[in-house]
Each structure stands twice: as structure tokens, then as C-alpha cells.
Coordinates of C-alpha atoms in Angstrom, one line a residue:
M103 CA 55.7 6.8 -14.3
S104 CA 53.4 7.6 -11.3
Q105 CA 51.0 5.0 -10.1
V106 CA 47.7 5.8 -8.5
P107 CA 45.8 3.0 -6.8
Q108 CA 42.2 2.4 -7.6
I109 CA 39.4 3.0 -5.2
K110 CA 36.3 0.9 -4.9
I111 CA 32.8 2.2 -4.5
P112 CA 29.8 0.0 -3.6
A113 CA 27.5 -0.1 -6.6
T114 CA 24.9 -2.2 -8.3
Y115 CA 24.4 -2.7 -12.1
I116 CA 20.7 -3.0 -12.9
R117 CA 18.5 -3.3 -15.9
G118 CA 15.4 -1.1 -15.6
G119 CA 12.9 -1.3 -18.4
T120 CA 14.9 -1.1 -21.6
S121 CA 17.8 0.7 -20.0
K122 CA 20.8 -0.2 -17.8
G123 CA 22.5 1.9 -15.3
V124 CA 24.9 1.9 -12.3
F125 CA 23.1 2.5 -9.0
F126 CA 24.7 4.1 -5.9
R127 CA 23.5 4.9 -2.4
R128 CA 24.5 8.5 -1.8
Q129 CA 26.1 7.5 1.5
D130 CA 28.5 5.1 -0.3
L131 CA 30.0 7.7 -2.6
P132 CA 33.2 9.5 -1.6
E133 CA 32.3 12.5 0.6
S134 CA 33.1 15.0 -2.2
A135 CA 30.7 13.3 -4.5
Q136 CA 27.8 13.2 -2.1
V137 CA 26.9 16.7 -3.2
A138 CA 26.5 18.1 -6.7
G139 CA 29.6 19.4 -8.4
A140 CA 32.7 18.5 -10.5
A141 CA 33.8 15.6 -8.2
R142 CA 30.5 13.8 -8.5
D143 CA 30.4 14.3 -12.3
N144 CA 34.0 13.2 -12.7
I145 CA 33.4 10.0 -10.7
L146 CA 30.3 9.1 -12.6
M147 CA 32.0 9.7 -16.0
R148 CA 34.9 7.5 -15.0
V149 CA 32.7 4.8 -13.8
I150 CA 30.8 4.8 -17.1
G151 CA 33.9 5.2 -19.2
S152 CA 33.4 8.7 -20.6
P153 CA 34.5 10.8 -22.3
D154 CA 35.5 8.3 -24.9
P155 CA 36.5 9.7 -28.3
Y156 CA 36.1 6.1 -29.7
G157 CA 32.5 6.1 -28.6
K158 CA 32.7 2.6 -27.1
Q159 CA 33.1 3.2 -23.3
T160 CA 35.3 0.1 -23.3
D161 CA 37.1 1.3 -20.1
G162 CA 33.9 1.6 -18.1
M163 CA 30.5 0.3 -17.3
G164 CA 28.7 2.1 -20.2
G165 CA 27.5 0.3 -23.2
A166 CA 28.0 3.0 -25.8
T167 CA 24.3 3.9 -26.2
S168 CA 22.1 6.5 -24.5
S169 CA 20.2 3.6 -22.9
T170 CA 23.3 2.2 -21.2
S171 CA 25.2 5.4 -20.3
K172 CA 23.3 6.1 -17.1
T173 CA 23.8 6.6 -13.4
V174 CA 21.5 6.7 -10.4
I175 CA 22.0 8.0 -6.9
L176 CA 19.5 7.2 -4.2
D177 CA 19.1 8.4 -0.6
K178 CA 16.5 8.2 2.1
S179 CA 13.9 10.9 1.2
S180 CA 14.1 14.4 2.5
Q181 CA 10.5 14.9 1.5
P182 CA 7.4 14.1 3.6
D183 CA 5.5 11.0 2.8
H184 CA 8.2 9.7 0.4
D185 CA 10.6 6.8 0.9
V186 CA 13.5 7.6 -1.3
D187 CA 15.1 10.5 -3.3
Y188 CA 16.0 9.5 -6.8
L189 CA 18.7 11.5 -8.7
F190 CA 19.4 10.5 -12.4
G191 CA 22.6 11.4 -14.3
Q192 CA 22.7 10.9 -18.1
V193 CA 26.4 10.6 -19.0
A194 CA 27.5 11.7 -22.4
I195 CA 29.5 9.2 -24.3
D196 CA 32.1 11.2 -26.2
R197 CA 32.1 14.4 -24.2
A198 CA 32.9 15.3 -20.6
F199 CA 29.3 16.0 -19.5
V200 CA 26.7 14.7 -17.2
D201 CA 23.1 15.9 -17.9
W202 CA 21.0 16.3 -14.8
S203 CA 18.1 18.1 -16.5
G204 CA 15.6 15.2 -16.6
N205 CA 14.4 11.8 -15.4
C206 CA 14.9 8.3 -16.8
G207 CA 11.5 6.6 -16.8
N208 CA 12.9 3.1 -17.6
L209 CA 15.4 3.1 -14.7
T210 CA 12.5 4.3 -12.5
A211 CA 11.3 0.7 -12.6
A212 CA 14.5 -0.4 -10.7
V213 CA 14.5 2.4 -8.2
G214 CA 12.0 0.9 -5.8
A215 CA 13.7 -2.5 -5.9
F216 CA 17.1 -1.0 -5.2
A217 CA 15.7 1.2 -2.4
I218 CA 14.2 -1.9 -0.7
S219 CA 17.3 -4.0 -1.0
G220 CA 19.5 -1.2 0.0
G221 CA 17.7 -0.5 3.2
L222 CA 16.3 2.9 2.1
V223 CA 12.7 1.8 2.7
D224 CA 11.5 1.3 6.3
A225 CA 11.2 -2.4 7.1
G226 CA 7.7 -1.9 8.4
R227 CA 6.5 -0.9 5.0
I228 CA 7.7 -4.1 3.3
P229 CA 5.3 -7.0 3.3
Q230 CA 6.5 -10.6 3.7
N231 CA 4.5 -11.4 0.5
G232 CA 2.6 -9.1 -1.8
V233 CA 3.4 -5.7 -3.3
C234 CA 5.5 -3.0 -1.6
V235 CA 4.4 0.5 -2.6
V236 CA 7.6 2.7 -2.8
R237 CA 7.1 6.4 -2.8
I238 CA 9.8 8.0 -4.9
W239 CA 10.8 11.7 -5.0
Q240 CA 12.3 12.3 -8.5
A241 CA 14.9 15.0 -7.5
N242 CA 15.8 16.1 -11.0
I243 CA 12.2 17.2 -11.9
K244 CA 10.8 17.4 -8.4
K245 CA 7.9 15.0 -9.0
T246 CA 6.4 12.0 -7.2
I247 CA 6.5 8.5 -8.7
I248 CA 4.9 5.4 -7.2
A249 CA 6.5 2.0 -7.8
H250 CA 4.6 -1.2 -7.1
V251 CA 7.3 -3.7 -6.4
P252 CA 6.5 -7.4 -6.0
I253 CA 7.8 -9.1 -2.8
T254 CA 8.2 -12.8 -2.2
N255 CA 9.4 -14.2 1.2
G256 CA 10.4 -10.7 2.3
E257 CA 12.7 -10.0 -0.7
V258 CA 12.2 -8.2 -4.0
Q259 CA 10.9 -10.6 -6.7
E260 CA 12.7 -10.1 -9.9
T261 CA 11.8 -13.2 -12.0
G262 CA 8.4 -13.7 -13.6
D263 CA 6.5 -14.0 -16.8
F264 CA 6.0 -10.4 -17.7
E265 CA 7.3 -9.7 -21.2
L266 CA 8.5 -6.2 -22.3
D267 CA 9.3 -5.5 -25.9
G268 CA 13.0 -4.4 -26.2
V269 CA 14.0 -6.8 -23.4
T270 CA 14.9 -10.4 -24.3
F271 CA 13.9 -12.3 -21.2
P272 CA 10.7 -12.1 -19.1
A273 CA 10.8 -10.8 -15.5
A274 CA 8.5 -9.7 -12.7
E275 CA 6.1 -6.9 -13.6
V276 CA 6.6 -3.5 -11.8
Q277 CA 3.8 -1.0 -12.2
V278 CA 5.0 2.6 -12.2
E279 CA 2.7 5.6 -11.7
F280 CA 4.0 9.1 -12.6
M281 CA 2.0 11.5 -10.5
D282 CA 1.2 15.0 -11.9
P283 CA 3.8 14.4 -14.7
A284 CA 3.5 17.8 -16.3
D285 CA 6.3 20.4 -15.5
G286 CA 5.3 22.0 -12.2
A287 CA 7.4 25.1 -13.1
G288 CA 5.2 26.0 -16.1
A289 CA 2.4 25.1 -18.4
M290 CA 2.2 21.6 -19.8
F291 CA 2.1 23.2 -23.2
P292 CA 4.7 26.0 -22.8
T293 CA 3.7 27.8 -26.0
G294 CA 0.1 27.8 -25.0
N295 CA -0.9 25.8 -28.1
L296 CA -1.6 22.1 -28.7
V297 CA 0.1 22.5 -32.1
D298 CA 2.6 25.1 -33.3
D299 CA 4.4 25.9 -36.5
L300 CA 8.0 25.3 -35.6
D301 CA 10.3 27.3 -37.8
V302 CA 13.8 25.8 -38.1
P303 CA 16.1 28.0 -40.2
G304 CA 17.8 26.1 -43.0
V305 CA 15.6 23.0 -42.4
G306 CA 11.9 24.0 -42.7
T307 CA 8.7 24.8 -40.9
F308 CA 6.9 21.9 -39.2
K309 CA 3.8 21.3 -37.3
A310 CA 4.8 20.4 -33.7
T311 CA 3.2 19.5 -30.4
M312 CA 5.6 20.7 -27.7
I313 CA 4.7 19.2 -24.3
N314 CA 6.2 19.0 -20.8
A315 CA 4.9 15.7 -19.4
G316 CA 7.2 13.0 -18.2
I317 CA 10.0 14.8 -20.1
P318 CA 9.9 17.8 -22.4
T319 CA 9.2 16.4 -25.8
I320 CA 8.7 17.8 -29.3
F321 CA 6.4 15.7 -31.4
L322 CA 6.4 16.0 -35.2
N323 CA 4.4 14.3 -38.0
A324 CA 6.5 11.6 -39.5
E325 CA 5.3 12.2 -43.1
E326 CA 6.1 15.9 -42.8
I327 CA 9.8 15.2 -42.2
G328 CA 10.1 12.4 -44.8
Y329 CA 9.5 9.3 -42.7
N330 CA 6.6 6.8 -42.3
G331 CA 6.9 6.2 -38.6
T332 CA 8.0 2.5 -38.8
E333 CA 11.7 3.2 -39.1
L334 CA 14.2 1.0 -37.2
Q335 CA 17.5 2.4 -35.8
E336 CA 19.7 1.7 -38.8
A337 CA 17.4 3.8 -41.0
I338 CA 18.3 7.0 -39.1
N339 CA 21.3 6.4 -36.9
G340 CA 23.5 5.7 -40.0
D341 CA 22.4 8.9 -41.6
S342 CA 24.6 11.7 -40.3
V343 CA 22.7 14.4 -42.2
A344 CA 19.4 13.2 -40.7
L345 CA 20.9 13.2 -37.2
E346 CA 22.2 16.8 -37.6
R347 CA 18.8 17.8 -38.9
F348 CA 17.0 16.3 -35.9
E349 CA 19.5 18.0 -33.5
T350 CA 18.8 21.4 -35.2
I351 CA 15.1 20.9 -34.8
R352 CA 15.6 19.9 -31.2
A353 CA 17.6 23.1 -30.5
Y354 CA 15.1 25.4 -32.0
G355 CA 12.3 23.5 -30.3
A356 CA 14.1 23.9 -26.9
V357 CA 14.1 27.7 -27.4
R358 CA 10.4 27.7 -28.3
M359 CA 9.7 25.7 -25.2
G360 CA 11.6 28.2 -23.0
L361 CA 14.1 25.5 -21.9
I362 CA 17.1 27.5 -23.3
K363 CA 17.5 31.1 -24.4
D364 CA 19.7 30.5 -27.5
I365 CA 20.3 27.4 -29.7
S366 CA 24.0 27.4 -28.7
E367 CA 22.9 26.2 -25.2
A368 CA 21.4 23.0 -26.6
V369 CA 24.8 21.2 -26.7
A370 CA 25.0 21.4 -22.9
R371 CA 21.4 20.1 -22.6
Q372 CA 21.4 16.9 -24.6
H373 CA 19.0 14.9 -22.4
T374 CA 16.1 17.3 -22.8
P375 CA 14.0 18.0 -24.8
K376 CA 13.4 14.8 -26.7
V377 CA 12.4 14.8 -30.4
A378 CA 9.8 12.2 -31.5
F379 CA 7.7 11.7 -34.7
C380 CA 4.4 9.9 -35.0
A381 CA 2.2 8.4 -37.7
P382 CA -1.1 6.5 -37.9
A383 CA -1.0 2.8 -37.0
Q384 CA 0.4 0.6 -39.7
N385 CA 2.0 -2.8 -40.1
Y386 CA 5.7 -3.3 -39.7
V387 CA 8.3 -5.8 -38.5
S388 CA 10.1 -4.9 -35.3
S389 CA 13.9 -5.1 -34.7
S390 CA 13.4 -8.6 -33.2
G391 CA 11.5 -9.8 -36.2
K392 CA 8.1 -9.6 -34.5
Q393 CA 5.2 -8.6 -36.7
V394 CA 3.4 -5.6 -35.4
T395 CA 0.0 -5.0 -37.0
T396 CA -2.7 -2.2 -37.0
D397 CA -4.7 -4.5 -34.6
D398 CA -1.8 -4.2 -32.1
I399 CA -1.3 -0.5 -31.9
D400 CA -3.2 2.8 -32.0
V401 CA -0.3 4.9 -33.3
A402 CA 3.4 4.5 -34.4
V403 CA 6.0 6.6 -32.6
R404 CA 9.8 6.9 -32.9
A405 CA 11.9 9.0 -30.6
L406 CA 15.5 10.2 -30.4
S407 CA 17.6 10.2 -27.2
M408 CA 21.1 11.8 -26.9
G409 CA 21.2 12.3 -30.6
K410 CA 20.3 8.8 -31.8
L411 CA 17.0 7.0 -32.5
H412 CA 16.1 4.9 -29.4
H413 CA 16.0 1.2 -29.8
A414 CA 12.6 1.1 -28.0
M415 CA 11.1 4.0 -26.1
M416 CA 12.3 6.0 -23.2
G417 CA 9.9 5.6 -20.2
T418 CA 9.6 9.4 -19.8
A419 CA 8.8 9.8 -23.5
A420 CA 6.2 7.1 -23.1
V421 CA 4.6 9.3 -20.4
A422 CA 4.6 12.2 -22.9
I423 CA 3.1 10.0 -25.6
G424 CA 0.3 8.8 -23.3
T425 CA -0.5 12.3 -22.1
A426 CA -0.4 13.9 -25.5
A427 CA -2.7 11.0 -26.8
A428 CA -5.2 11.8 -24.1
I429 CA -5.6 15.4 -25.2
P430 CA -7.7 15.9 -28.4
G431 CA -6.0 18.0 -31.0
T432 CA -2.3 17.2 -30.4
L433 CA -0.4 15.6 -33.2
V434 CA -0.2 12.3 -31.2
N435 CA -3.9 12.3 -30.5
M436 CA -4.7 12.9 -34.2
A437 CA -2.3 10.3 -35.4
A438 CA -4.0 7.8 -33.0
G439 CA -7.4 8.6 -34.5
G440 CA -8.5 11.6 -32.4
G441 CA -11.1 11.8 -29.7
E442 CA -10.9 11.2 -26.0
R443 CA -8.9 8.3 -24.5
N444 CA -7.3 7.3 -21.2
A445 CA -4.8 4.8 -22.7
V446 CA -2.8 4.3 -25.9
T447 CA -0.8 1.5 -27.3
F448 CA 2.0 2.7 -29.5
G449 CA 4.4 0.9 -31.8
H450 CA 8.2 1.5 -31.3
P451 CA 11.2 0.0 -33.0
S452 CA 11.3 -3.0 -30.6
G453 CA 7.5 -3.7 -30.5
T454 CA 4.6 -2.2 -28.6
L455 CA 3.9 -0.5 -25.3
K456 CA 0.7 0.5 -23.6
V457 CA 0.5 3.6 -21.3
G458 CA -2.4 5.0 -19.5
A459 CA -2.8 8.7 -18.8
E460 CA -5.4 11.0 -17.3
A461 CA -5.6 14.7 -18.4
A462 CA -8.2 17.4 -17.8
Q463 CA -8.7 21.1 -18.5
V464 CA -8.4 23.3 -15.4
D465 CA -9.2 27.1 -15.9
G466 CA -8.7 26.7 -19.6
E467 CA -5.3 25.0 -19.4
W468 CA -4.6 21.3 -19.8
T469 CA -3.1 19.4 -16.9
A470 CA -2.1 15.8 -16.4
T471 CA -2.9 14.0 -13.1
K472 CA -1.3 10.6 -13.7
A473 CA 0.4 8.3 -16.2
I474 CA 0.8 4.6 -15.7
M475 CA 2.8 1.9 -17.3
S476 CA 4.3 -1.5 -16.5
R477 CA 8.0 -2.2 -16.8
S478 CA 10.4 -4.8 -15.2
A479 CA 13.8 -4.6 -13.6
R480 CA 16.6 -7.0 -12.7
V481 CA 19.9 -6.8 -10.8
L482 CA 22.7 -7.8 -13.2
M483 CA 25.7 -7.4 -10.8
E484 CA 26.4 -6.0 -7.4
G485 CA 29.6 -5.3 -5.4
W486 CA 32.0 -2.5 -6.2
V487 CA 33.1 -0.4 -9.1
R488 CA 36.7 0.6 -9.3
I489 CA 38.1 3.8 -10.6
P490 CA 41.6 5.4 -10.4
G491 CA 42.0 7.4 -7.2
D492 CA 42.9 10.5 -9.1
S493 CA 39.6 10.5 -11.1
F494 CA 38.2 13.3 -9.0

């Protein structure tokens, strides 16, 4: 039996928002993985523990959910007036695949802190006490994100009293601004409409708002697809028929949005687009037992990520929710009561989240200038990850 020694790679395991991921500095990766390609993908999959036919990722750092099967690579920015380049890889759990097609808004909350601690932000820009403004270039989607990271005694402050639904313990607040969050490569509403009739053969025809803001997202009316908008994970993730139905809707929506040319391509693009459904505000009990009332929220939203209902809300989907809510006539806006607004508080399975967004019409087309939300981040472990030397 041949024996291959393990190699070790400097890495940090961080919670950002309601997600967790393994963070690397590009310079610390093996040379073959410092550029895009099979070597990089293979290393990241082995670190996370994929592909795992058991769906558990026991032999890796992943946690067997879309929220915990994530990797981040940071480097000093190649862009003017930016501090750090942020590359996000969503690792599939049971298949050999890393999806580079979108951003992770939750882990964005940890990017600034890791960049500061990892020496990727010029020391002259870091105050002894106060807030360090980290200018992030999101390399997947080619967008600017601004993170406001608290600093105490010259170091990143991680502890605090900011509470985030979906995260058990309080931490320091990190405000994140997503600048010009709409897809720069095309219209924010790729079909040209605020609401479309989305025809899904074998499933039905549904009203849909398809938007590129934060992350490409397909919004549906909860009632139209047989839900009330207050569902928790077990109501959907244990229903294989429902999950297959959502995936079919996602595939046909991706074609309508111009993200793929044929529904067969959707299997290789699991991270985007997202599918979400919304409903008017109503009372419900969150997954932690917290009572959420109509006084707490403007609208109820549930979203799927990597084929499963998310336990809270993806940060990028929150940007899409906030942007859609700010535009009169979208399904999210109408579910929230209609009219103009620059902020919305929505209910998700773990509780509530407020997101601000600014949108305006320019030459007859809607555009978003900014979306803002508060998250938190905390280093869980740092040192090295080990993988067999023949993994790549």
C-alpha cells in the first residue's frame, strides 16, 4: 500500500454572518493553486471534504450544509483604490464541483477582518482605535464592497453585543456596503420586466420577479407555490418532491435570466441563481423559538441555497430582497405593502434582518446604487489545514 504524506496549508476557519468558511491568502496556497484551474478546485474540495456520497463531509472542514461548505481566497488588490481582492468558492457537498459564479454576502463580513489580520491592508489605513474601512474587490462578480471593521488597540475587535438572528452568540457589529450591487454586465431586470410569467413545463406558470442585485435571484409568491412564507427548514428540506420542483423552477428561471442557454446547464451552476418566495408579514415562531410578529417585519421571505432551504438568509440574497423591496411593483415590494422605501425588515427561518437599499430609474431602467446591512464575524480557528499530498 502506497503512503502519501500530508501537506499543510496556512488557513483560518471563520464564521461570517450566518455562514462559516475556510479562508486562505493566495500566496499561502501551493503554487499550482494560486491560479484558477483543476489544482485549485481539487485542493479546496479536499479541504472541505468533498465530494462525499454520504453527504456529511466528515473527512474535511465542511459542515454538510451550503452555509458551511465554503472557501475564500484573498490577495492584495490588483484594482485601484481597493485593499483586497476577494474570491469565493462554493464547494458542492456530494459532487466534485466548486462554483465560482457568485459571491457570499455572509462571509463578506469576515473578509475585512481577515485582510487586516493577514497583512493585506496597509498598516497606515488601520487606526489604533475606531473603525477601519476596508475596500474590497469582489472578484467573482467584479463589484466593490465596503466593510467597516471595528478596531481596538490596533487589532480587529471581534467581541461585542451585536446580535444576529441565526447566530447563537453576540459579537462586534460589522457594517457592510454593497456598492452598485446590480449585475454590471446587464440589466438589473434581465427580462426587462419587474414581474414575469415564468412557465415551468410539468410544474406550472408562476408570477416571478427575476433580479440581478447582490446575486441573481428568482422571487415567487409563496401562496402561488403552496406555501405561506413562514416555513422552517424541515417543512421543505425533508420533501424531495418539493426540492426537485424548486430546482426545476430554478433551471427554467436561469434560462429566462440569460444565465444559461439550456436547463441542462443548471446542474453545473448550483450557486446561482437563487430561488426565494415571499409573503405579506405574519406571525410565526422562528427555529430558535423566538416569536416573530407583524410588528417586527415588513415581509416574510424564504430562500433556497444549493438545493436546500437556507436556515436564515444568504447575505447576497438579502441584498436582492432589499433592492427588490425598494422598487415599486416587484413581488417583494408588493408583499411588503407596496410604495417607495429605502429599507426593509424581513422575516426568515431564524428571525429577522433589516437591509437598506437605494434604487433609482435611469433612462427608463432601474439601477441600484447601494445596499447596506450589519453582520458580524469571528475567527474560530487558525493555523494549517492538512490534505494528502496527492490531492492535486
